[in-house]
Coordinates of C-alpha atoms and ligand atoms in Angstrom, one line a residue:
M1 CA 0.2 -0.1 -0.2
A2 CA 2.5 2.2 0.6
S3 CA 5.1 1.9 -2.3
R4 CA 1.9 2.5 -3.9
L5 CA 0.8 6.3 -2.4
G6 CA 4.1 6.3 -3.3
V7 CA 6.0 7.0 -0.3
R8 CA 9.6 4.8 0.6
V9 CA 9.0 3.7 4.3
V10 CA 12.5 3.0 5.6
P11 CA 12.3 0.9 8.6
T12 CA 14.3 1.7 11.9
P13 CA 17.5 0.9 12.1
P14 CA 18.3 -2.1 14.5
R15 CA 19.6 -0.7 17.8
G16 CA 23.4 -2.3 17.3
T17 CA 23.9 0.3 14.3
R18 CA 22.0 3.1 15.6
R19 CA 25.2 2.8 19.0
L20 CA 27.6 2.6 15.8
V21 CA 26.4 5.0 14.5
F22 CA 26.3 7.2 17.5
I23 CA 29.6 6.6 18.7
F24 CA 30.9 7.1 15.4
S25 CA 29.6 10.9 15.2
L26 CA 30.8 11.0 18.7
S27 CA 34.8 10.4 17.4
L28 CA 34.4 12.6 14.9
S29 CA 33.9 15.2 17.2
F30 CA 36.4 14.5 19.8
T31 CA 38.5 13.7 16.4
Y32 CA 37.7 17.6 15.3
L33 CA 37.8 19.1 19.0
C34 CA 41.4 17.6 18.9
Y35 CA 43.2 19.2 15.3
S36 CA 41.2 23.0 16.5
L37 CA 43.0 22.6 19.9
I38 CA 46.3 21.3 18.4
F39 CA 46.4 24.1 15.2
C40 CA 44.2 27.0 16.2
G41 CA 46.6 26.7 19.4
H42 CA 49.3 29.4 18.7
S43 CA 46.2 32.1 17.9
I44 CA 45.1 31.6 21.2
M45 CA 47.8 32.2 23.0
Q46 CA 48.7 35.7 21.3
K47 CA 45.3 36.3 23.0
P48 CA 44.9 35.0 25.6
L49 CA 40.4 34.4 25.5
A50 CA 38.2 35.4 28.2
F51 CA 40.8 36.5 30.2
P52 CA 41.2 39.2 31.3
E53 CA 43.5 41.9 29.4
H54 CA 44.9 43.8 31.7
R55 CA 45.4 39.9 34.0
A56 CA 46.7 39.0 31.6
C57 CA 48.8 41.7 29.9
Y58 CA 50.4 41.6 34.3
L59 CA 51.7 38.1 34.2
L60 CA 52.9 38.3 31.4
Q61 CA 54.3 41.9 32.7
R62 CA 58.1 41.3 31.7
S63 CA 57.2 41.0 27.6
Q64 CA 57.6 44.1 26.2
H65 CA 53.2 43.5 24.1
C66 CA 51.8 44.5 27.2
G67 CA 54.1 47.5 28.3
H68 CA 55.8 49.3 25.7
S69 CA 54.9 50.8 22.1
A70 CA 56.7 53.6 19.5
H71 CA 55.2 56.0 18.2
P72 CA 54.9 54.7 13.8
N73 CA 56.6 58.1 13.9
S74 CA 58.8 57.9 16.5
P75 CA 62.6 58.4 15.4
G76 CA 65.0 55.8 15.0
R77 CA 62.7 53.1 14.8
G78 CA 62.9 51.8 11.4
H79 CA 67.3 51.2 11.9
A80 CA 65.5 48.5 14.4
A81 CA 66.7 45.3 13.3
P82 CA 64.3 43.4 11.5
N83 CA 65.0 40.3 14.2
R84 CA 64.9 41.2 17.9
T85 CA 67.3 43.1 19.7
L86 CA 68.2 44.3 22.7
S87 CA 67.2 47.5 21.7
G88 CA 64.4 46.0 19.5
R89 CA 61.3 44.3 18.8
S90 CA 60.6 41.1 16.9
P91 CA 57.7 42.0 14.0
E92 CA 55.2 38.9 15.3
R93 CA 55.5 41.1 18.7
D94 CA 54.3 43.9 17.0
R95 CA 51.5 42.3 15.4
V96 CA 50.7 41.3 18.7
S97 CA 50.7 44.7 19.8
E98 CA 48.7 46.3 16.9
T99 CA 45.5 44.4 17.6
S100 CA 46.0 44.2 21.7
P101 CA 44.4 47.2 23.8
R102 CA 47.7 47.0 26.5
P103 CA 47.2 48.0 30.8
G104 CA 48.1 51.7 31.9
S105 CA 48.8 55.1 31.0
K106 CA 50.8 57.0 28.9
R107 CA 53.0 59.5 31.5
L108 CA 55.5 61.6 31.4
P109 CA 59.6 60.5 31.9
L110 CA 60.3 60.8 35.7
A111 CA 63.8 60.1 35.1
I112 CA 65.3 61.1 31.4
I113 CA 69.2 59.3 30.8
V114 CA 70.3 62.4 29.2
G115 CA 74.0 62.3 28.5
V116 CA 76.4 61.3 26.7
K117 CA 76.7 59.8 23.2
K118 CA 79.2 56.7 23.1
G119 CA 79.1 57.0 27.3
G120 CA 76.9 53.9 27.9
T121 CA 74.0 55.5 27.5
R122 CA 71.4 52.2 25.6
A123 CA 73.8 49.5 28.0
V124 CA 72.6 51.4 31.2
L125 CA 69.2 51.9 29.7
E126 CA 68.7 48.0 28.7
F127 CA 70.1 46.9 31.9
I128 CA 67.1 49.1 34.4
R129 CA 64.3 48.3 32.3
V130 CA 64.7 44.5 33.2
H131 CA 63.5 45.7 36.3
P132 CA 59.7 45.2 36.7
E133 CA 59.3 48.9 37.9
V134 CA 60.6 50.6 35.0
R135 CA 59.3 50.9 32.0
A136 CA 61.3 52.9 28.2
L137 CA 61.1 53.9 25.6
G138 CA 63.0 51.2 23.3
T139 CA 64.4 54.4 20.5
E140 CA 65.6 58.1 20.6
P141 CA 62.7 60.2 21.2
H142 CA 65.1 63.7 20.7
F143 CA 61.5 65.8 22.1
F144 CA 64.0 68.5 24.3
D145 CA 66.5 69.0 21.3
R146 CA 64.5 68.3 17.8
H147 CA 60.8 68.2 18.2
Y148 CA 60.3 70.0 21.3
E149 CA 58.1 72.2 19.0
K150 CA 55.4 69.0 19.0
G151 CA 54.8 69.4 21.9
L152 CA 54.4 67.5 25.4
E153 CA 51.3 65.2 24.6
W154 CA 53.0 64.1 21.1
Y155 CA 55.7 63.7 23.1
R156 CA 53.8 61.9 26.4
S157 CA 52.4 59.3 23.3
L158 CA 55.7 58.2 22.4
M159 CA 55.6 56.8 25.9
P160 CA 55.1 53.0 26.8
K161 CA 51.9 52.6 29.1
T162 CA 52.4 52.0 33.1
L163 CA 50.8 50.9 35.5
D164 CA 50.9 52.8 39.0
G165 CA 53.6 53.0 40.5
Q166 CA 56.7 52.4 37.3
I167 CA 58.7 54.9 36.5
T168 CA 59.3 54.9 32.8
M169 CA 61.9 56.0 31.1
E170 CA 63.6 57.7 28.6
K171 CA 67.9 58.5 27.4
T172 CA 68.7 61.2 24.4
P173 CA 72.1 61.8 25.0
S174 CA 72.4 64.3 22.6
Y175 CA 70.4 66.6 25.7
F176 CA 73.3 66.9 27.8
V177 CA 74.6 69.4 25.2
T178 CA 71.8 70.5 23.9
R179 CA 71.9 74.7 25.9
E180 CA 67.4 74.8 25.7
A181 CA 67.6 71.0 27.0
P182 CA 67.5 71.8 30.5
K183 CA 65.1 74.2 30.8
R184 CA 62.0 72.4 28.6
I185 CA 62.3 69.6 30.8
F186 CA 62.6 71.4 34.2
S187 CA 59.5 73.1 32.2
M188 CA 58.4 69.5 32.4
A189 CA 58.2 68.6 35.8
K190 CA 61.3 69.9 37.7
G191 CA 61.8 67.2 39.7
T192 CA 62.7 64.7 36.8
K193 CA 66.0 62.7 37.4
L194 CA 68.6 62.9 35.5
I195 CA 71.3 60.4 34.2
V196 CA 74.3 60.8 33.1
V197 CA 76.8 58.0 31.4
V198 CA 80.2 59.5 31.4
R199 CA 83.2 58.2 29.4
N200 CA 87.0 59.0 29.3
P201 CA 87.1 62.1 26.7
V202 CA 90.1 60.8 25.0
T203 CA 87.9 57.9 24.1
R204 CA 84.6 58.8 24.2
A205 CA 85.7 61.2 21.2
I206 CA 87.7 58.1 19.4
S207 CA 83.9 56.6 19.5
D208 CA 82.7 59.5 18.2
Y209 CA 84.6 59.6 14.9
T210 CA 84.2 55.4 15.6
Q211 CA 81.1 55.9 14.7
T212 CA 80.6 58.7 12.5
L213 CA 83.6 57.3 10.4
S214 CA 80.8 53.8 9.6
K215 CA 78.6 55.9 7.9
K216 CA 80.1 58.1 6.1
P217 CA 83.9 57.2 5.1
E218 CA 85.0 60.3 3.1
I219 CA 85.4 61.9 6.1
P220 CA 89.0 63.3 7.0
T221 CA 91.2 62.1 9.1
F222 CA 90.7 62.2 13.1
E223 CA 93.9 64.7 13.0
V224 CA 92.8 66.6 10.4
L225 CA 89.5 67.3 12.5
A226 CA 90.7 67.4 16.1
F227 CA 93.5 70.0 15.9
K228 CA 93.1 73.9 14.6
N229 CA 96.3 73.9 14.0
R230 CA 98.9 70.4 14.8
T231 CA 102.3 72.0 14.8
L232 CA 101.0 74.0 17.2
G233 CA 98.9 71.8 19.7
L234 CA 96.3 73.8 19.2
I235 CA 93.1 71.6 20.4
D236 CA 89.3 72.1 17.6
A237 CA 87.3 72.7 20.8
S238 CA 84.1 73.5 18.5
W239 CA 84.8 70.0 16.6
S240 CA 82.0 68.4 18.3
A241 CA 83.6 65.0 19.0
I242 CA 86.2 67.0 21.5
R243 CA 83.2 70.2 22.5
I244 CA 81.0 67.2 23.6
G245 CA 83.7 65.8 26.1
I246 CA 84.3 69.0 27.9
Y247 CA 81.8 67.7 30.8
A248 CA 82.3 70.7 33.3
L249 CA 81.5 73.1 30.9
H250 CA 78.0 71.4 29.1
L251 CA 76.9 70.4 33.5
E252 CA 77.1 74.0 35.1
N253 CA 73.7 74.5 32.4
W254 CA 72.1 71.7 33.8
L255 CA 73.4 73.5 37.3
Q256 CA 71.7 76.7 36.7
F257 CA 68.0 73.9 37.1
F258 CA 68.4 71.1 38.4
P259 CA 70.7 70.2 42.2
L260 CA 73.2 68.2 42.0
S261 CA 71.4 66.3 43.7
Q262 CA 68.9 64.9 40.9
I263 CA 71.4 64.2 38.6
H264 CA 73.2 60.5 39.2
F265 CA 77.2 60.2 36.9
V266 CA 77.6 56.9 36.0
S267 CA 80.9 56.2 35.1
G268 CA 81.1 54.5 31.1
E269 CA 83.9 52.5 32.4
R270 CA 82.4 50.5 35.7
L271 CA 79.7 49.8 34.0
I272 CA 82.0 47.4 31.3
I273 CA 84.4 46.3 34.1
D274 CA 81.0 45.7 36.6
P275 CA 77.3 47.1 35.2
A276 CA 76.2 45.5 38.8
G277 CA 77.6 47.4 41.2
E278 CA 77.2 50.6 39.0
M279 CA 73.2 49.7 37.8
G280 CA 72.9 49.3 41.6
K281 CA 73.7 52.9 41.7
V282 CA 71.3 54.1 40.1
Q283 CA 68.1 51.9 41.3
D284 CA 69.0 53.8 44.5
F285 CA 69.6 56.4 42.3
L286 CA 65.3 56.0 41.1
G287 CA 64.1 55.3 45.1
L288 CA 63.7 51.1 43.1
K289 CA 65.0 47.7 45.2
R290 CA 67.8 46.7 43.9
I291 CA 66.5 43.8 41.6
V292 CA 69.1 43.7 38.4
T293 CA 71.7 42.2 40.1
D294 CA 74.5 40.4 39.4
K295 CA 72.9 37.5 38.3
H296 CA 71.0 38.4 35.6
F297 CA 74.5 39.6 34.1
Y298 CA 77.9 37.3 32.3
F299 CA 80.6 39.1 30.5
N300 CA 80.5 37.2 26.8
K301 CA 83.9 36.6 25.4
T302 CA 83.7 37.3 22.7
K303 CA 81.4 40.0 22.2
G304 CA 84.1 41.7 25.2
F305 CA 81.8 42.9 26.7
P306 CA 78.8 42.3 29.7
C307 CA 75.4 40.9 28.3
L308 CA 72.2 40.3 30.1
K309 CA 71.0 36.9 30.9
K310 CA 67.4 38.2 30.4
P311 CA 65.9 41.4 29.3
E312 CA 64.0 43.0 29.6
S313 CA 61.8 41.7 26.4
S314 CA 63.0 37.8 25.6
S315 CA 64.0 34.9 28.3
T316 CA 67.0 34.6 26.0
P317 CA 70.6 35.6 26.4
R318 CA 71.4 38.8 24.7
C319 CA 74.6 41.7 24.3
L320 CA 73.8 44.8 22.5
G321 CA 74.7 45.0 18.6
K322 CA 76.8 45.2 16.4
S323 CA 76.9 49.4 16.4
K324 CA 78.0 48.8 20.6
G325 CA 81.4 48.0 21.4
R326 CA 82.9 48.9 18.0
T327 CA 86.5 48.1 17.4
H328 CA 88.3 52.6 17.4
V329 CA 90.1 54.0 14.8
Q330 CA 93.8 53.8 15.8
I331 CA 95.6 57.5 16.6
D332 CA 98.4 59.0 17.0
Q333 CA 99.6 58.1 20.3
D334 CA 101.1 61.5 20.4
V335 CA 97.6 63.2 19.2
I336 CA 96.2 60.9 22.2
E337 CA 98.6 62.6 24.9
Q338 CA 98.1 66.1 23.6
L339 CA 93.8 65.4 23.7
K340 CA 94.5 64.1 27.1
E341 CA 96.4 67.4 28.1
F342 CA 93.1 69.1 26.6
Y343 CA 91.8 68.1 28.1
R344 CA 92.7 67.5 31.6
S345 CA 91.8 71.3 33.8
Y346 CA 88.2 70.6 32.2
N347 CA 88.5 66.6 33.6
I348 CA 90.0 68.0 37.4
K349 CA 86.9 71.0 37.1
F350 CA 84.1 68.6 37.0
Y351 CA 85.7 66.3 39.6
Q352 CA 85.8 69.2 41.6
M353 CA 81.5 69.9 39.8
V354 CA 80.6 66.2 41.1
G355 CA 82.4 65.2 43.7
H356 CA 84.0 62.0 42.3
D357 CA 87.6 61.6 40.8
F358 CA 86.3 59.4 37.2
R359 CA 90.5 59.2 36.5
W360 CA 90.7 59.2 33.8
D361 CA 93.6 60.8 33.7
Ligands
PPS1 N1 77.9 46.1 28.3 C1 77.2 47.3 27.0 N2 78.1 46.5 25.8 C2 77.9 46.9 24.8 N3 78.6 48.8 24.3 C3 78.8 48.8 26.1 C4 78.6 47.7 26.8 N4 78.7 48.7 28.4 C5 78.9 50.8 27.7 N5 79.3 50.3 26.0 C6 79.7 50.9 25.8 O1 79.2 52.0 24.9 C7 79.4 52.8 24.7 C8 78.0 53.2 22.9 O2 78.0 54.8 24.1 P1 76.2 54.7 23.8 O3 75.4 53.4 23.9 O4 76.2 55.6 24.3 O5 76.3 55.4 21.7 S1 74.8 56.2 21.3 O6 76.0 57.4 21.8 O7 73.7 56.0 21.6 O8 75.1 56.2 20.2 C9 80.9 51.4 23.1 O9 81.2 52.4 22.5 P2 82.5 52.5 21.6 O10 83.5 50.5 22.9 O11 83.1 53.0 21.5 O12 81.2 51.3 20.3 C10 80.8 50.3 24.2 O13 81.6 51.0 25.0

């Protein structure tokens, strides 16, 4: 009858077959679930789902992903190496940070490494940012010398986000020799703490020249640039490589606005021999617990410098980049002696001003 009406009656499968179908679908769903977890796990890890962002970042506080942002137009960004270095970020991190809102707020720096060029400023910044209470801008913003007209809000927008109690920092070594910088920093916040990494001015000048030569191989020799008249032994103090090293002169400018107690001097030489000791003093100056200690450093024989066991951005050991710790250009010994002589009185004046003998003579 049913077949005559055109209706096909499907016979109910036996109980055993139904159970088989059920078990088959269950195992299919289970296989699919495992597949999703294995192959999509990576993206799940990148952005914790149903996990408050601030909590995730609190747990990952050492990660730049949570605390660091560089303005897209910030100077120096274009110079970052494609793969991570101590001061750089991986492209992967950048991708993640573009999609994740970060906790905290961008604040003006409470402490600035203002100098000196080639003193060891990058090392101090990278070492101090290991501290959980410090967040630092990786690039040099050059706000108080080159970009002042852009205003404080522009400057603030470059800063990494900080949580309450964390210290925002930046470093721009050219501030130390910029006439307007002390007044400008003072007008931003008179309580700003200043760090100056100083180094023997003769070695500093040679380091500075070595860097310029690496970028412009056609420049005259060091000896030609260093003298107004070599026969008379007249040093050209207007050449920036020489002028930057007259620390007493520049410091006078800063002391018009800041008391000495607000300026901390790091010895560039001791920073290489005893990084933990110098960083201990930096932490004291910033009012921080001494968390960055000798446990954080190891001496890399190939590099010839101390390196971090665990940099702020990674858990693997890392040294500073190739531009830090270059082999210096060979300079005639008599030229070095003349430079030492030139700097002697300025160095003594500087030691008196800061109350510390850096033993450069
Ligand atoms: N740990 C570690 N690793 C590598 N380099 C170190 C380190 N500590 C201090 N230094 C010295 O830092 C010098 C570069 O100084 P700056 O970072 O201030 O240079 S810059 O002004 O930012 O270009 C650099 O100068 P040169 O040796 O002349 O290249 C180093 O001597």
